[in-house]
Amino acid sequence: MGHWFYITPEEYAAAEEVGIAPGMLDRRIREQGWSKEKAMTTPPRKGTNRRHWAAIAEKNGINYAAFMSRVYRGWSMELAATKPLESPEEAKLHALKATEHMRKLPSEYLRLAEKNGIPYATFHTRVRIHGWDLERAATEPVWTREQIGRLGAQRRREREGDWAAIIFGRR
């Protein structure tokens, strides 16, 4: 075999016998950097012809994108082409089922928190970040800014002492 980028007519003919088109042989050698031997002897991959099932899907009111989405998700081509699309109500029910299946915080505590005026984000933070038990996180009222400030000042005094009294002479 000659120079790496020159492909002889005999090499094209040998590749044709294996089922490799001239354009594919050129691409393999010149663009993809395959050796001539490998490029000429490796048969092309078999493609999947989905035209038949795609046509059936179109007849059944399923557009090509939906059909292919189903196939890529692992559906058989027959099922992807014949199973009718869900109505918006059915899709909503499936989404709710999936949400319930993935839920980490029990829905009864979420409803209890909502009933007590505790936002979801606050409930979630109390349980996941601060480690509160579900009952306390769902029932303890949300503190006002004033309450938070007083608690912070009290904790600082416990930790550092009343340094303001020392500075300003208060007792």
C-alpha positions as protocol buffer text, in pm:
chain_id: "A"
residue {
  index: 1
  type: MET
  ca { x: 0 y: 0 z: 0 }
}
residue {
  index: 2
  type: GLY
  ca { x: 132 y: 338 z: -100 }
}
residue {
  index: 3
  type: HIS
  ca { x: 149 y: 667 z: 81 }
}
residue {
  index: 4
  type: TRP
  ca { x: -107 y: 709 z: 360 }
}
residue {
  index: 5
  type: PHE
  ca { x: -327 y: 966 z: 182 }
}
residue {
  index: 6
  type: TYR
  ca { x: -316 y: 816 z: -166 }
}
residue {
  index: 7
  type: ILE
  ca { x: -577 y: 545 z: -218 }
}
residue {
  index: 8
  type: THR
  ca { x: -534 y: 337 z: -531 }
}
residue {
  index: 9
  type: PRO
  ca { x: -825 y: 227 z: -750 }
}
residue {
  index: 10
  type: GLU
  ca { x: -747 y: -132 z: -644 }
}
residue {
  index: 11
  type: GLU
  ca { x: -785 y: -34 z: -278 }
}
residue {
  index: 12
  type: TYR
  ca { x: -1120 y: 133 z: -351 }
}
residue {
  index: 13
  type: ALA
  ca { x: -1232 y: -188 z: -528 }
}
residue {
  index: 14
  type: ALA
  ca { x: -1117 y: -408 z: -238 }
}
residue {
  index: 15
  type: ALA
  ca { x: -1307 y: -187 z: 8 }
}
residue {
  index: 16
  type: GLU
  ca { x: -1620 y: -200 z: -214 }
}
residue {
  index: 17
  type: GLU
  ca { x: -1617 y: -580 z: -183 }
}
residue {
  index: 18
  type: VAL
  ca { x: -1644 y: -547 z: 196 }
}
residue {
  index: 19
  type: GLY
  ca { x: -1930 y: -297 z: 155 }
}
residue {
  index: 20
  type: ILE
  ca { x: -1735 y: 23 z: 217 }
}
residue {
  index: 21
  type: ALA
  ca { x: -1829 y: 310 z: -12 }
}
residue {
  index: 22
  type: PRO
  ca { x: -1548 y: 525 z: -156 }
}
residue {
  index: 23
  type: GLY
  ca { x: -1657 y: 828 z: 45 }
}
residue {
  index: 24
  type: MET
  ca { x: -1648 y: 627 z: 366 }
}
residue {
  index: 25
  type: LEU
  ca { x: -1300 y: 494 z: 285 }
}
residue {
  index: 26
  type: ASP
  ca { x: -1178 y: 851 z: 220 }
}
residue {
  index: 27
  type: ARG
  ca { x: -1332 y: 974 z: 546 }
}
residue {
  index: 28
  type: ARG
  ca { x: -1186 y: 691 z: 752 }
}
residue {
  index: 29
  type: ILE
  ca { x: -834 y: 739 z: 618 }
}
residue {
  index: 30
  type: ARG
  ca { x: -809 y: 1115 z: 560 }
}
residue {
  index: 31
  type: GLU
  ca { x: -1033 y: 1261 z: 829 }
}
residue {
  index: 32
  type: GLN
  ca { x: -1045 y: 1001 z: 1103 }
}
residue {
  index: 33
  type: GLY
  ca { x: -684 y: 885 z: 1074 }
}
residue {
  index: 34
  type: TRP
  ca { x: -751 y: 513 z: 1039 }
}
residue {
  index: 35
  type: SER
  ca { x: -481 y: 291 z: 893 }
}
residue {
  index: 36
  type: LYS
  ca { x: -554 y: 180 z: 536 }
}
residue {
  index: 37
  type: GLU
  ca { x: -574 y: -183 z: 643 }
}
residue {
  index: 38
  type: LYS
  ca { x: -828 y: -115 z: 916 }
}
residue {
  index: 39
  type: ALA
  ca { x: -1027 y: 128 z: 699 }
}
residue {
  index: 40
  type: MET
  ca { x: -1050 y: -124 z: 414 }
}
residue {
  index: 41
  type: THR
  ca { x: -1138 y: -433 z: 622 }
}
residue {
  index: 42
  type: THR
  ca { x: -1374 y: -304 z: 891 }
}
residue {
  index: 43
  type: PRO
  ca { x: -1728 y: -337 z: 757 }
}
residue {
  index: 44
  type: PRO
  ca { x: -1962 y: -43 z: 812 }
}
residue {
  index: 45
  type: ARG
  ca { x: -2202 y: -62 z: 1104 }
}
residue {
  index: 46
  type: LYS
  ca { x: -2555 y: -162 z: 1025 }
}
residue {
  index: 47
  type: GLY
  ca { x: -2799 y: 124 z: 1065 }
}
residue {
  index: 48
  type: THR
  ca { x: -3151 y: 84 z: 1197 }
}
residue {
  index: 49
  type: ASN
  ca { x: -3421 y: 151 z: 944 }
}
residue {
  index: 50
  type: ARG
  ca { x: -3709 y: 311 z: 1130 }
}
residue {
  index: 51
  type: ARG
  ca { x: -3898 y: 441 z: 826 }
}
residue {
  index: 52
  type: HIS
  ca { x: -4166 y: 171 z: 846 }
}
residue {
  index: 53
  type: TRP
  ca { x: -4245 y: 238 z: 1212 }
}
residue {
  index: 54
  type: ALA
  ca { x: -4211 y: 614 z: 1171 }
}
residue {
  index: 55
  type: ALA
  ca { x: -4476 y: 603 z: 896 }
}
residue {
  index: 56
  type: ILE
  ca { x: -4706 y: 401 z: 1122 }
}
residue {
  index: 57
  type: ALA
  ca { x: -4648 y: 651 z: 1402 }
}
residue {
  index: 58
  type: GLU
  ca { x: -4743 y: 940 z: 1171 }
}
residue {
  index: 59
  type: LYS
  ca { x: -5064 y: 756 z: 1074 }
}
residue {
  index: 60
  type: ASN
  ca { x: -5144 y: 715 z: 1444 }
}
residue {
  index: 61
  type: GLY
  ca { x: -5100 y: 1087 z: 1511 }
}
residue {
  index: 62
  type: ILE
  ca { x: -4755 y: 1054 z: 1673 }
}
residue {
  index: 63
  type: ASN
  ca { x: -4500 y: 1296 z: 1530 }
}
residue {
  index: 64
  type: TYR
  ca { x: -4148 y: 1182 z: 1450 }
}
residue {
  index: 65
  type: ALA
  ca { x: -3989 y: 1360 z: 1747 }
}
residue {
  index: 66
  type: ALA
  ca { x: -4226 y: 1192 z: 1993 }
}
residue {
  index: 67
  type: PHE
  ca { x: -4169 y: 856 z: 1824 }
}
residue {
  index: 68
  type: MET
  ca { x: -3789 y: 892 z: 1845 }
}
residue {
  index: 69
  type: SER
  ca { x: -3806 y: 1016 z: 2203 }
}
residue {
  index: 70
  type: ARG
  ca { x: -3993 y: 699 z: 2297 }
}
residue {
  index: 71
  type: VAL
  ca { x: -3743 y: 479 z: 2112 }
}
residue {
  index: 72
  type: TYR
  ca { x: -3446 y: 649 z: 2283 }
}
residue {
  index: 73
  type: ARG
  ca { x: -3613 y: 595 z: 2621 }
}
residue {
  index: 74
  type: GLY
  ca { x: -3610 y: 221 z: 2552 }
}
residue {
  index: 75
  type: TRP
  ca { x: -3954 y: 158 z: 2407 }
}
residue {
  index: 76
  type: SER
  ca { x: -3984 y: -97 z: 2129 }
}
residue {
  index: 77
  type: MET
  ca { x: -4044 y: 62 z: 1790 }
}
residue {
  index: 78
  type: GLU
  ca { x: -4383 y: -107 z: 1765 }
}
residue {
  index: 79
  type: LEU
  ca { x: -4502 y: 28 z: 2100 }
}
residue {
  index: 80
  type: ALA
  ca { x: -4355 y: 373 z: 2029 }
}
residue {
  index: 81
  type: ALA
  ca { x: -4545 y: 388 z: 1698 }
}
residue {
  index: 82
  type: THR
  ca { x: -4879 y: 249 z: 1816 }
}
residue {
  index: 83
  type: LYS
  ca { x: -4941 y: 364 z: 2175 }
}
residue {
  index: 84
  type: PRO
  ca { x: -5152 y: 682 z: 2162 }
}
residue {
  index: 85
  type: LEU
  ca { x: -5016 y: 1004 z: 2307 }
}
residue {
  index: 86
  type: GLU
  ca { x: -5135 y: 1098 z: 2655 }
}
residue {
  index: 87
  type: SER
  ca { x: -5393 y: 1367 z: 2702 }
}
residue {
  index: 88
  type: PRO
  ca { x: -5281 y: 1667 z: 2910 }
}
residue {
  index: 89
  type: GLU
  ca { x: -5483 y: 1533 z: 3206 }
}
residue {
  index: 90
  type: GLU
  ca { x: -5311 y: 1192 z: 3186 }
}
residue {
  index: 91
  type: ALA
  ca { x: -4970 y: 1358 z: 3161 }
}
residue {
  index: 92
  type: LYS
  ca { x: -5050 y: 1564 z: 3471 }
}
residue {
  index: 93
  type: LEU
  ca { x: -5150 y: 1252 z: 3664 }
}
residue {
  index: 94
  type: HIS
  ca { x: -4828 y: 1076 z: 3564 }
}
residue {
  index: 95
  type: ALA
  ca { x: -4625 y: 1378 z: 3672 }
}
residue {
  index: 96
  type: LEU
  ca { x: -4802 y: 1386 z: 4010 }
}
residue {
  index: 97
  type: LYS
  ca { x: -4734 y: 1014 z: 4059 }
}
residue {
  index: 98
  type: ALA
  ca { x: -4368 y: 1068 z: 3977 }
}
residue {
  index: 99
  type: THR
  ca { x: -4351 y: 1360 z: 4220 }
}
residue {
  index: 100
  type: GLU
  ca { x: -4505 y: 1153 z: 4497 }
}
residue {
  index: 101
  type: HIS
  ca { x: -4267 y: 867 z: 4422 }
}
residue {
  index: 102
  type: MET
  ca { x: -3964 y: 1096 z: 4447 }
}
residue {
  index: 103
  type: ARG
  ca { x: -4085 y: 1294 z: 4748 }
}
residue {
  index: 104
  type: LYS
  ca { x: -3842 y: 1292 z: 5039 }
}
residue {
  index: 105
  type: LEU
  ca { x: -4051 y: 1489 z: 5288 }
}
residue {
  index: 106
  type: PRO
  ca { x: -4388 y: 1329 z: 5378 }
}
residue {
  index: 107
  type: SER
  ca { x: -4684 y: 1508 z: 5226 }
}
residue {
  index: 108
  type: GLU
  ca { x: -4886 y: 1506 z: 5552 }
}
residue {
  index: 109
  type: TYR
  ca { x: -4616 y: 1718 z: 5719 }
}
residue {
  index: 110
  type: LEU
  ca { x: -4601 y: 1948 z: 5417 }
}
residue {
  index: 111
  type: ARG
  ca { x: -4978 y: 2003 z: 5447 }
}
residue {
  index: 112
  type: LEU
  ca { x: -4943 y: 2060 z: 5823 }
}
residue {
  index: 113
  type: ALA
  ca { x: -4669 y: 2318 z: 5766 }
}
residue {
  index: 114
  type: GLU
  ca { x: -4880 y: 2492 z: 5501 }
}
residue {
  index: 115
  type: LYS
  ca { x: -5177 y: 2496 z: 5738 }
}
residue {
  index: 116
  type: ASN
  ca { x: -4958 y: 2658 z: 6005 }
}
residue {
  index: 117
  type: GLY
  ca { x: -4836 y: 2925 z: 5762 }
}
residue {
  index: 118
  type: ILE
  ca { x: -4484 y: 2785 z: 5728 }
}
residue {
  index: 119
  type: PRO
  ca { x: -4343 y: 2822 z: 5376 }
}
residue {
  index: 120
  type: TYR
  ca { x: -4209 y: 2510 z: 5203 }
}
residue {
  index: 121
  type: ALA
  ca { x: -3855 y: 2652 z: 5189 }
}
residue {
  index: 122
  type: THR
  ca { x: -3857 y: 2718 z: 5564 }
}
residue {
  index: 123
  type: PHE
  ca { x: -3989 y: 2369 z: 5638 }
}
residue {
  index: 124
  type: HIS
  ca { x: -3730 y: 2213 z: 5409 }
}
residue {
  index: 125
  type: THR
  ca { x: -3445 y: 2414 z: 5565 }
}
residue {
  index: 126
  type: ARG
  ca { x: -3554 y: 2328 z: 5916 }
}
residue {
  index: 127
  type: VAL
  ca { x: -3554 y: 1955 z: 5840 }
}
residue {
  index: 128
  type: ARG
  ca { x: -3267 y: 1911 z: 5595 }
}
residue {
  index: 129
  type: ILE
  ca { x: -3018 y: 2173 z: 5713 }
}
residue {
  index: 130
  type: HIS
  ca { x: -3096 y: 2231 z: 6080 }
}
residue {
  index: 131
  type: GLY
  ca { x: -3197 y: 1870 z: 6156 }
}
residue {
  index: 132
  type: TRP
  ca { x: -3531 y: 1945 z: 6318 }
}
residue {
  index: 133
  type: ASP
  ca { x: -3781 y: 1662 z: 6352 }
}
residue {
  index: 134
  type: LEU
  ca { x: -4075 y: 1677 z: 6111 }
}
residue {
  index: 135
  type: GLU
  ca { x: -4338 y: 1758 z: 6378 }
}
residue {
  index: 136
  type: ARG
  ca { x: -4146 y: 2054 z: 6519 }
}
residue {
  index: 137
  type: ALA
  ca { x: -4053 y: 2186 z: 6173 }
}
residue {
  index: 138
  type: ALA
  ca { x: -4419 y: 2178 z: 6065 }
}
residue {
  index: 139
  type: THR
  ca { x: -4571 y: 2331 z: 6379 }
}
residue {
  index: 140
  type: GLU
  ca { x: -4327 y: 2582 z: 6530 }
}
residue {
  index: 141
  type: PRO
  ca { x: -4426 y: 2931 z: 6411 }
}
residue {
  index: 142
  type: VAL
  ca { x: -4192 y: 3135 z: 6197 }
}
residue {
  index: 143
  type: TRP
  ca { x: -4002 y: 3386 z: 6408 }
}
residue {
  index: 144
  type: THR
  ca { x: -4024 y: 3758 z: 6351 }
}
residue {
  index: 145
  type: ARG
  ca { x: -3710 y: 3960 z: 6279 }
}
residue {
  index: 146
  type: GLU
  ca { x: -3732 y: 4106 z: 6631 }
}
residue {
  index: 147
  type: GLN
  ca { x: -3736 y: 3760 z: 6790 }
}
residue {
  index: 148
  type: ILE
  ca { x: -3438 y: 3650 z: 6580 }
}
residue {
  index: 149
  type: GLY
  ca { x: -3244 y: 3964 z: 6680 }
}
residue {
  index: 150
  type: ARG
  ca { x: -3316 y: 3918 z: 7050 }
}
residue {
  index: 151
  type: LEU
  ca { x: -3210 y: 3553 z: 7040 }
}
residue {
  index: 152
  type: GLY
  ca { x: -2891 y: 3646 z: 6855 }
}
residue {
  index: 153
  type: ALA
  ca { x: -2807 y: 3917 z: 7110 }
}
residue {
  index: 154
  type: GLN
  ca { x: -2878 y: 3678 z: 7398 }
}
residue {
  index: 155
  type: ARG
  ca { x: -2655 y: 3407 z: 7249 }
}
residue {
  index: 156
  type: ARG
  ca { x: -2376 y: 3661 z: 7190 }
}
residue {
  index: 157
  type: ARG
  ca { x: -2397 y: 3777 z: 7554 }
}
residue {
  index: 158
  type: GLU
  ca { x: -2379 y: 3413 z: 7669 }
}
residue {
  index: 159
  type: ARG
  ca { x: -2078 y: 3349 z: 7449 }
}
residue {
  index: 160
  type: GLU
  ca { x: -1881 y: 3674 z: 7493 }
}
residue {
  index: 161
  type: GLY
  ca { x: -2026 y: 3838 z: 7800 }
}
residue {
  index: 162
  type: ASP
  ca { x: -2192 y: 4180 z: 7808 }
}
residue {
  index: 163
  type: TRP
  ca { x: -1911 y: 4382 z: 7653 }
}
residue {
  index: 164
  type: ALA
  ca { x: -2144 y: 4681 z: 7599 }
}
residue {
  index: 165
  type: ALA
  ca { x: -2188 y: 4716 z: 7978 }
}
residue {
  index: 166
  type: ILE
  ca { x: -1811 y: 4725 z: 8020 }
}
residue {
  index: 167
  type: ILE
  ca { x: -1768 y: 4990 z: 7751 }
}
residue {
  index: 168
  type: PHE
  ca { x: -2066 y: 5211 z: 7844 }
}
residue {
  index: 169
  type: GLY
  ca { x: -2061 y: 5147 z: 8220 }
}
residue {
  index: 170
  type: ARG
  ca { x: -2401 y: 4982 z: 8234 }
}
residue {
  index: 171
  type: ARG
  ca { x: -2483 y: 4713 z: 8483 }
}
